[in-house]
Short mmCIF file of C-alpha atoms in Angstrom, two decimals:
data_model
loop_
_atom_site.label_atom_id
_atom_site.label_comp_id
_atom_site.label_asym_id
_atom_site.label_seq_id
_atom_site.Cartn_x
_atom_site.Cartn_y
_atom_site.Cartn_z
CA MET M 18 0.00 0.00 0.00
CA TYR M 19 1.22 3.49 -0.80
CA ILE M 20 0.01 7.05 -1.28
CA LYS M 21 0.38 8.14 -4.90
CA ARG M 22 -0.95 11.67 -4.59
CA LEU M 23 -1.82 14.03 -1.75
CA SER M 24 -3.88 17.21 -2.00
CA LEU M 25 -4.34 19.69 0.84
CA GLU M 26 -6.47 22.78 1.23
CA ASN M 27 -6.20 25.16 4.20
CA PHE M 28 -4.39 22.48 6.20
CA ARG M 29 -2.08 23.94 8.86
CA ASN M 30 0.31 26.27 7.00
CA TYR M 31 -0.63 24.93 3.55
CA ASP M 32 -3.14 26.97 1.60
CA ARG M 33 -3.16 24.59 -1.36
CA LEU M 34 -0.90 21.66 -2.15
CA ASP M 35 -0.92 18.92 -4.75
CA VAL M 36 2.05 16.56 -4.66
CA THR M 37 2.88 13.05 -5.87
CA PHE M 38 4.96 10.50 -3.97
CA GLU M 39 7.02 7.40 -4.70
CA PRO M 40 6.18 3.89 -3.39
CA GLY M 41 9.56 3.73 -1.61
CA VAL M 42 11.34 6.36 0.48
CA ASN M 43 10.15 9.98 0.41
CA MET M 44 12.55 12.28 2.28
CA ILE M 45 10.97 15.53 3.56
CA LEU M 46 13.62 18.16 4.34
CA GLY M 47 13.23 21.67 5.72
CA GLU M 48 13.93 24.00 8.60
CA ASN M 49 11.76 23.95 11.70
CA ALA M 50 8.20 25.38 11.47
CA GLN M 51 8.13 25.19 7.66
CA GLY M 52 5.54 22.39 7.38
CA LYS M 53 7.41 19.06 7.32
CA THR M 54 5.46 17.44 10.15
CA ASN M 55 2.24 19.07 8.91
CA LEU M 56 2.68 17.14 5.67
CA ILE M 57 2.96 13.72 7.28
CA GLU M 58 0.24 14.67 9.76
CA ALA M 59 -2.07 14.91 6.74
CA VAL M 60 -0.90 11.46 5.56
CA TYR M 61 -1.65 10.08 9.03
CA MET M 62 -5.18 11.46 8.86
CA THR M 63 -5.95 9.33 5.81
CA GLY M 64 -5.70 6.28 8.06
CA PHE M 65 -7.26 7.58 11.27
CA ALA M 66 -9.30 10.69 10.31
CA ARG M 67 -7.56 12.52 13.14
CA SER M 68 -4.18 14.01 13.95
CA PHE M 69 -1.42 12.38 15.98
CA ARG M 70 -0.54 15.85 17.30
CA ALA M 71 -3.77 17.81 17.85
CA SER M 72 -6.35 17.20 20.56
CA LYS M 73 -9.10 18.86 18.48
CA ASP M 74 -9.80 18.32 14.79
CA THR M 75 -10.25 22.05 14.18
CA GLU M 76 -6.62 22.72 15.15
CA VAL M 77 -5.51 21.57 11.69
CA ILE M 78 -7.55 24.29 9.95
CA ARG M 79 -5.38 27.08 8.55
CA PHE M 80 -5.47 30.35 10.52
CA LYS M 81 -8.46 32.55 9.63
CA GLU M 82 -10.05 29.81 7.49
CA ASN M 83 -13.18 27.84 8.39
CA ARG M 84 -12.50 24.59 6.59
CA ALA M 85 -9.61 22.22 5.80
CA SER M 86 -9.43 19.19 3.53
CA VAL M 87 -7.11 16.26 2.89
CA THR M 88 -7.44 14.09 -0.22
CA ALA M 89 -5.23 11.11 -1.01
CA ASP M 90 -5.05 8.72 -3.95
CA ILE M 91 -3.99 5.38 -2.48
CA CYS M 92 -2.74 2.27 -4.26
CA GLY M 93 -3.67 -0.91 -2.43
CA MET M 94 -2.72 -4.51 -3.05
CA ASP M 95 -5.95 -5.33 -4.88
CA PHE M 96 -7.37 -1.94 -5.96
CA ASP M 97 -6.81 1.82 -5.88
CA PHE M 98 -9.09 4.27 -4.08
CA THR M 99 -9.38 7.89 -2.97
CA ILE M 100 -9.90 9.07 0.61
CA SER M 101 -11.16 12.62 1.24
CA ILE M 102 -11.48 14.22 4.67
CA SER M 103 -13.13 17.58 5.33
CA ILE M 104 -12.86 19.33 8.69
CA THR M 105 -15.07 22.25 9.69
CA SER M 106 -16.20 23.78 12.96
CA GLU M 107 -19.43 21.83 12.53
CA GLY M 108 -17.82 18.41 12.19
CA LYS M 109 -15.68 16.05 10.17
CA PHE M 110 -16.64 14.20 7.00
CA VAL M 111 -14.79 11.21 5.51
CA VAL M 112 -15.47 9.96 2.00
CA CYS M 113 -14.02 6.98 0.11
CA ASP M 114 -14.52 7.00 -3.67
CA GLY M 115 -17.50 9.32 -3.25
CA LYS M 116 -19.17 7.23 -0.54
CA LYS M 117 -19.39 8.64 2.97
CA ILE M 118 -17.73 6.64 5.74
CA THR M 119 -19.80 6.79 8.92
CA LYS M 120 -18.01 4.14 11.01
CA MET M 121 -14.40 4.72 11.98
CA ALA M 122 -13.75 0.97 11.86
CA ASP M 123 -14.37 1.07 8.09
CA LEU M 124 -11.53 3.56 7.61
CA LEU M 125 -9.16 1.80 10.02
CA THR M 126 -9.33 -1.37 7.94
CA LYS M 127 -8.89 0.48 4.64
CA VAL M 128 -5.71 2.53 5.13
CA TYR M 129 -2.82 1.28 7.28
CA VAL M 130 -0.54 4.00 8.62
CA VAL M 131 2.14 3.73 11.32
CA VAL M 132 3.86 6.78 12.79
CA PHE M 133 7.22 6.69 14.58
CA SER M 134 8.26 9.93 16.29
CA PRO M 135 10.66 10.93 19.08
CA GLU M 136 7.67 10.62 21.41
CA ASP M 137 7.35 6.94 20.46
CA LEU M 138 10.95 6.39 21.56
CA ARG M 139 9.61 7.14 25.04
CA LEU M 140 6.91 4.50 24.68
CA VAL M 141 8.75 2.13 27.02
CA LYS M 142 9.40 4.51 29.92
CA ASP M 143 6.38 6.78 29.55
CA VAL M 144 3.09 6.55 31.45
CA PRO M 145 0.83 3.46 30.99
CA GLU M 146 -1.61 5.52 28.91
CA LYS M 147 0.97 5.66 26.10
CA ARG M 148 1.29 1.87 25.97
CA ARG M 149 -2.49 1.42 26.10
CA LYS M 150 -2.82 3.84 23.19
CA PHE M 151 -0.24 1.82 21.22
CA ILE M 152 -2.14 -1.42 21.89
CA ASP M 153 -5.56 0.10 21.14
CA GLN M 154 -4.51 1.68 17.85
CA GLU M 155 -2.94 -1.48 16.55
CA LEU M 156 -5.76 -3.78 17.61
CA SER M 157 -8.37 -1.41 16.20
CA LYS M 158 -6.69 -1.64 12.77
CA LEU M 159 -6.42 -5.43 12.89
CA LYS M 160 -9.78 -6.26 14.50
CA PRO M 161 -12.78 -4.00 13.81
CA SER M 162 -14.71 -5.79 16.56
CA TYR M 163 -12.08 -4.59 19.05
CA TYR M 164 -12.64 -0.98 18.02
CA ASP M 165 -16.39 -1.42 18.54
CA ALA M 166 -15.88 -2.94 22.01
CA LEU M 167 -13.41 -0.20 22.96
CA TYR M 168 -15.75 2.54 21.74
CA ASN M 169 -18.65 1.12 23.73
CA TYR M 170 -16.55 0.54 26.85
CA ARG M 171 -15.34 4.15 26.80
CA ARG M 172 -18.91 5.35 26.39
CA VAL M 173 -20.06 3.28 29.39
CA LEU M 174 -17.02 4.35 31.43
CA LYS M 175 -17.77 8.02 30.78
CA GLN M 176 -21.39 7.56 31.88
CA ARG M 177 -20.36 5.61 34.99
CA ASN M 178 -17.78 8.22 36.01
CA THR M 179 -20.28 11.02 35.45
CA TYR M 180 -22.78 9.28 37.72
CA LEU M 181 -20.10 8.67 40.38
CA LYS M 182 -19.66 12.44 40.69
CA GLU M 183 -23.28 12.96 41.77
CA GLU M 184 -24.08 13.63 45.43
CA ASN M 185 -26.24 10.56 46.12
CA VAL M 186 -25.03 7.53 44.18
CA ARG M 187 -27.35 4.51 44.22
CA THR M 188 -25.64 1.14 43.91
CA ASP M 189 -28.57 -0.37 42.00
CA ILE M 190 -28.13 2.24 39.27
CA LEU M 191 -24.36 1.86 39.38
CA ASP M 192 -24.90 -1.85 38.85
CA ILE M 193 -26.33 -1.13 35.40
CA TRP M 194 -23.03 0.42 34.36
CA ASN M 195 -21.15 -2.51 35.94
CA SER M 196 -22.98 -4.98 33.71
CA GLU M 197 -22.39 -2.91 30.58
CA ALA M 198 -18.71 -2.35 31.40
CA ALA M 199 -18.23 -6.09 31.99
CA ARG M 200 -19.90 -6.88 28.67
CA TYR M 201 -17.39 -4.88 26.64
CA GLY M 202 -14.43 -4.95 29.02
CA LYS M 203 -14.11 -8.73 28.99
CA ASP M 204 -13.84 -8.74 25.21
CA ILE M 205 -11.17 -6.02 25.31
CA VAL M 206 -9.07 -7.91 27.87
CA ASN M 207 -9.25 -11.21 25.95
CA LYS M 208 -8.18 -9.58 22.69
CA ARG M 209 -5.34 -7.73 24.42
CA TYR M 210 -4.00 -11.01 25.81
CA GLU M 211 -3.95 -12.54 22.32
CA PHE M 212 -2.42 -9.48 20.70
CA ILE M 213 0.39 -9.01 23.22
CA ALA M 214 1.32 -12.70 22.97
CA THR M 215 1.63 -12.38 19.18
CA LEU M 216 3.41 -9.03 19.41
CA GLU M 217 5.94 -10.53 21.81
CA GLN M 218 6.88 -13.30 19.37
CA ILE M 219 7.53 -10.87 16.52
CA SER M 220 9.22 -8.09 18.51
CA ARG M 221 11.48 -10.59 20.30
CA GLU M 222 12.80 -11.83 16.95
CA ILE M 223 13.35 -8.26 15.67
CA HIS M 224 15.02 -7.16 18.90
CA SER M 225 17.37 -10.14 18.82
CA SER M 226 18.42 -9.19 15.27
CA ILE M 227 19.06 -5.55 16.20
CA THR M 228 21.17 -6.54 19.22
CA SER M 229 22.93 -9.43 17.48
CA GLY M 230 21.33 -11.90 19.89
CA LYS M 231 22.73 -10.21 23.00
CA GLU M 232 19.32 -9.25 24.41
CA GLU M 233 15.97 -11.02 24.69
CA LEU M 234 12.85 -8.87 24.70
CA SER M 235 9.71 -10.06 26.47
CA LEU M 236 6.28 -8.50 27.00
CA GLU M 237 3.81 -9.09 29.78
CA TYR M 238 0.23 -7.89 29.87
CA GLU M 239 -0.67 -6.28 33.20
CA PRO M 240 -4.48 -6.14 33.30
CA SER M 241 -6.42 -4.38 36.02
CA ILE M 242 -8.98 -7.19 35.73
CA GLY M 243 -7.54 -10.51 34.50
CA LYS M 244 -9.16 -12.83 31.97
CA ASP M 245 -9.85 -15.41 34.69
CA ASP M 246 -11.53 -12.85 36.98
CA ASP M 247 -15.27 -12.27 37.05
CA PHE M 248 -15.30 -8.80 35.51
CA TYR M 249 -18.72 -7.87 36.90
CA GLU M 250 -17.88 -9.07 40.42
CA VAL M 251 -14.64 -7.09 40.50
CA MET M 252 -16.44 -3.88 39.55
CA HIS M 253 -19.28 -4.63 41.96
CA ASN M 254 -16.87 -5.26 44.85
CA ASN M 255 -15.03 -2.03 44.06
CA GLU M 256 -18.15 0.14 44.22
CA GLU M 257 -17.56 1.65 47.67
CA LYS M 258 -14.03 2.70 46.74
CA ASP M 259 -15.23 4.10 43.43
CA ILE M 260 -17.95 6.12 45.18
CA ARG M 261 -15.39 7.58 47.59
CA ASN M 262 -12.95 8.42 44.78
CA ARG M 263 -15.72 9.45 42.36
CA THR M 264 -14.08 7.55 39.53
CA THR M 265 -13.78 3.97 38.21
CA GLY M 266 -10.65 2.37 39.64
CA ARG M 267 -10.63 -1.01 37.86
CA GLY M 268 -10.95 -1.96 34.22
CA PRO M 269 -9.11 -1.95 30.85
CA HIS M 270 -8.57 1.82 31.15
CA ARG M 271 -6.07 1.00 33.95
CA ASP M 272 -4.13 -1.73 32.11
CA ASP M 273 -0.42 -1.66 31.28
CA MET M 274 2.21 -3.72 29.47
CA LYS M 275 5.54 -4.65 31.06
CA ILE M 276 8.53 -4.56 28.72
CA CYS M 277 11.58 -6.56 29.80
CA ILE M 278 15.06 -7.27 28.45
CA ASN M 279 16.71 -10.42 29.74
CA GLY M 280 13.96 -10.59 32.38
CA ILE M 281 14.54 -7.06 33.73
CA ASP M 282 11.78 -4.42 33.57
CA ILE M 283 13.41 -1.70 31.47
CA ARG M 284 10.76 0.89 32.33
CA HIS M 285 12.66 1.40 35.57
CA TYR M 286 16.04 -0.27 35.14
CA GLY M 287 16.88 -0.11 31.43
CA SER M 288 19.32 2.25 29.80
CA GLN M 289 18.12 4.86 27.32
CA GLY M 290 19.64 2.82 24.50
CA GLN M 291 17.76 -0.32 25.59
CA GLN M 292 14.50 1.59 25.87
CA ARG M 293 14.90 3.08 22.39
CA THR M 294 15.80 -0.28 20.84
CA ALA M 295 12.75 -1.88 22.48
CA ALA M 296 10.50 0.91 21.17
CA LEU M 297 11.94 0.46 17.67
CA SER M 298 11.35 -3.31 17.90
CA LEU M 299 7.71 -2.76 18.88
CA LYS M 300 7.10 -0.35 15.99
CA LEU M 301 8.72 -2.68 13.45
CA ALA M 302 6.68 -5.56 14.88
CA GLU M 303 3.57 -3.45 14.39
CA ILE M 304 4.31 -3.12 10.67
CA ARG M 305 5.08 -6.82 10.25
CA LEU M 306 1.92 -7.81 12.11
CA ILE M 307 -0.21 -5.65 9.82
CA ARG M 308 1.37 -7.37 6.83
CA GLU M 309 0.79 -10.85 8.24
CA VAL M 310 -2.85 -10.21 9.13
CA THR M 311 -3.98 -8.07 6.18
CA GLY M 312 -1.47 -8.84 3.43
CA GLU M 313 -0.82 -5.09 3.05
CA ASN M 314 2.31 -3.10 3.82
CA ALA M 315 1.57 -0.17 6.11
CA ILE M 316 2.67 3.37 5.20
CA LEU M 317 5.41 4.38 7.66
CA LEU M 318 5.88 7.95 8.88
CA LEU M 319 9.25 8.70 10.50
CA ASP M 320 8.90 12.15 12.04
CA ASP M 321 12.38 13.50 12.82
CA VAL M 322 13.36 10.17 14.32
CA LEU M 323 16.51 9.22 12.38
CA SER M 324 18.58 11.74 14.31
CA GLU M 325 17.49 10.01 17.52
CA LEU M 326 18.85 6.63 16.39
CA ASP M 327 22.48 5.60 16.08
CA ALA M 328 23.96 4.41 12.78
CA GLY M 329 23.33 0.73 13.52
CA ARG M 330 19.64 1.20 14.28
CA GLN M 331 19.24 3.50 11.25
CA THR M 332 20.74 0.85 8.98
CA TYR M 333 18.53 -1.91 10.41
CA LEU M 334 15.43 0.27 10.05
CA MET M 335 16.10 1.13 6.41
CA LYS M 336 17.08 -2.40 5.34
CA SER M 337 14.16 -4.11 7.05
CA LEU M 338 11.58 -1.85 5.41
CA GLU M 339 12.74 -1.70 1.81
CA ASP M 340 9.30 -2.71 0.52
CA VAL M 341 7.39 -0.18 2.67
CA GLN M 342 6.50 3.37 1.62
CA MET M 343 8.25 5.71 4.03
CA PHE M 344 7.95 9.42 4.71
CA ILE M 345 11.01 10.67 6.58
CA THR M 346 11.15 14.23 7.92
CA SER M 347 14.38 15.90 8.96
CA ALA M 348 15.84 19.39 9.32
CA ASP M 349 18.95 18.22 7.50
CA ILE M 350 20.47 15.02 6.20
CA SER M 351 23.87 13.54 7.02
CA GLN M 352 26.10 12.13 4.32
CA GLU M 353 25.69 8.68 5.83
CA VAL M 354 21.89 8.86 5.57
CA ALA M 355 22.15 10.43 2.10
CA ASP M 356 24.19 7.43 0.93
CA LYS M 357 21.51 5.06 2.25
CA LEU M 358 18.85 7.03 0.38
CA ALA M 359 20.69 7.23 -2.93
CA GLY M 360 18.18 7.30 -5.77
CA GLU M 361 15.20 8.06 -3.53
CA ARG M 362 12.98 11.11 -3.92
CA ILE M 363 13.81 14.12 -1.73
CA TYR M 364 11.36 16.98 -1.11
CA THR M 365 12.18 20.40 0.30
CA VAL M 366 9.55 22.21 2.39
CA LYS M 367 9.66 25.95 2.92
CA ALA M 368 6.83 28.15 4.22
CA GLY M 369 4.13 25.69 3.24
CA LYS M 370 5.52 25.06 -0.25
CA VAL M 371 6.92 21.72 -1.41
CA GLU M 372 9.49 21.18 -4.13
#
């Protein structure tokens, strides 16, 4: 899978842009604040209909404008299609080949995009929310039923937490939310167990290759409510504590994933180099897993990440993804990287213009 053409209108600092890309490596060069990351942010939106940087959709609309749009011509394994996304203050509209997409799951299983940024290098040592987000995004792409369960669980969780903030909370009413949360939460937990087990197999192999067999990576799911627990009973027994704290203390929204090297939890005891290598292994495993499950190669966005990796990791990254379309942003390019990218297309971005 690759993006053949991208058109933007009033997106960030781009008034209008129409640019074609190569199936292989596309190097995006430019000084800071010129629009490099804005460009790959638009590519990311074709797969998720939202930004990986903004908390609100309207933040991507160009200053003093009231509408932004992203349109991409995409070549898939079996057929080509066009995705168009319009963002206004009134809402967001996603269209595929002229047909409106109303369910996010339909877009997630159509375009596969993976982003790798300096923030992702902190995936290992950052807060549990970051690792949950990583798991949820990947599973949502691979299993539409997971996205549905997650969406419904979050809806129930929001309603339950809202009710817990009222002055007089009745346990019989709270019990309704317990049943609904258990219904969706159990499915989420089971799918996370399966996913992390598969992810561990692939990332362990990749990590061993990067470290020349010197380190063994392992993953362990740390659920707030285990698959052998009675989900409803756990939530029911936690009601008094939840009422005191006015929030839901147990459930998939509290889960985490332990990442170990040679049996040692590197969140707390690993070096920065080990943590970065583990994060790289997880991201590469994500791409391979998409290929194994869907048959498609994901589009990879490397946002100013090459400078964060040493020469050995850079070389492994480039060699292992030769058949994947990549967008690489950087303020400059070293001779060593230039040699690796010989023959690839290089774009220069300046003040919202691309050459």
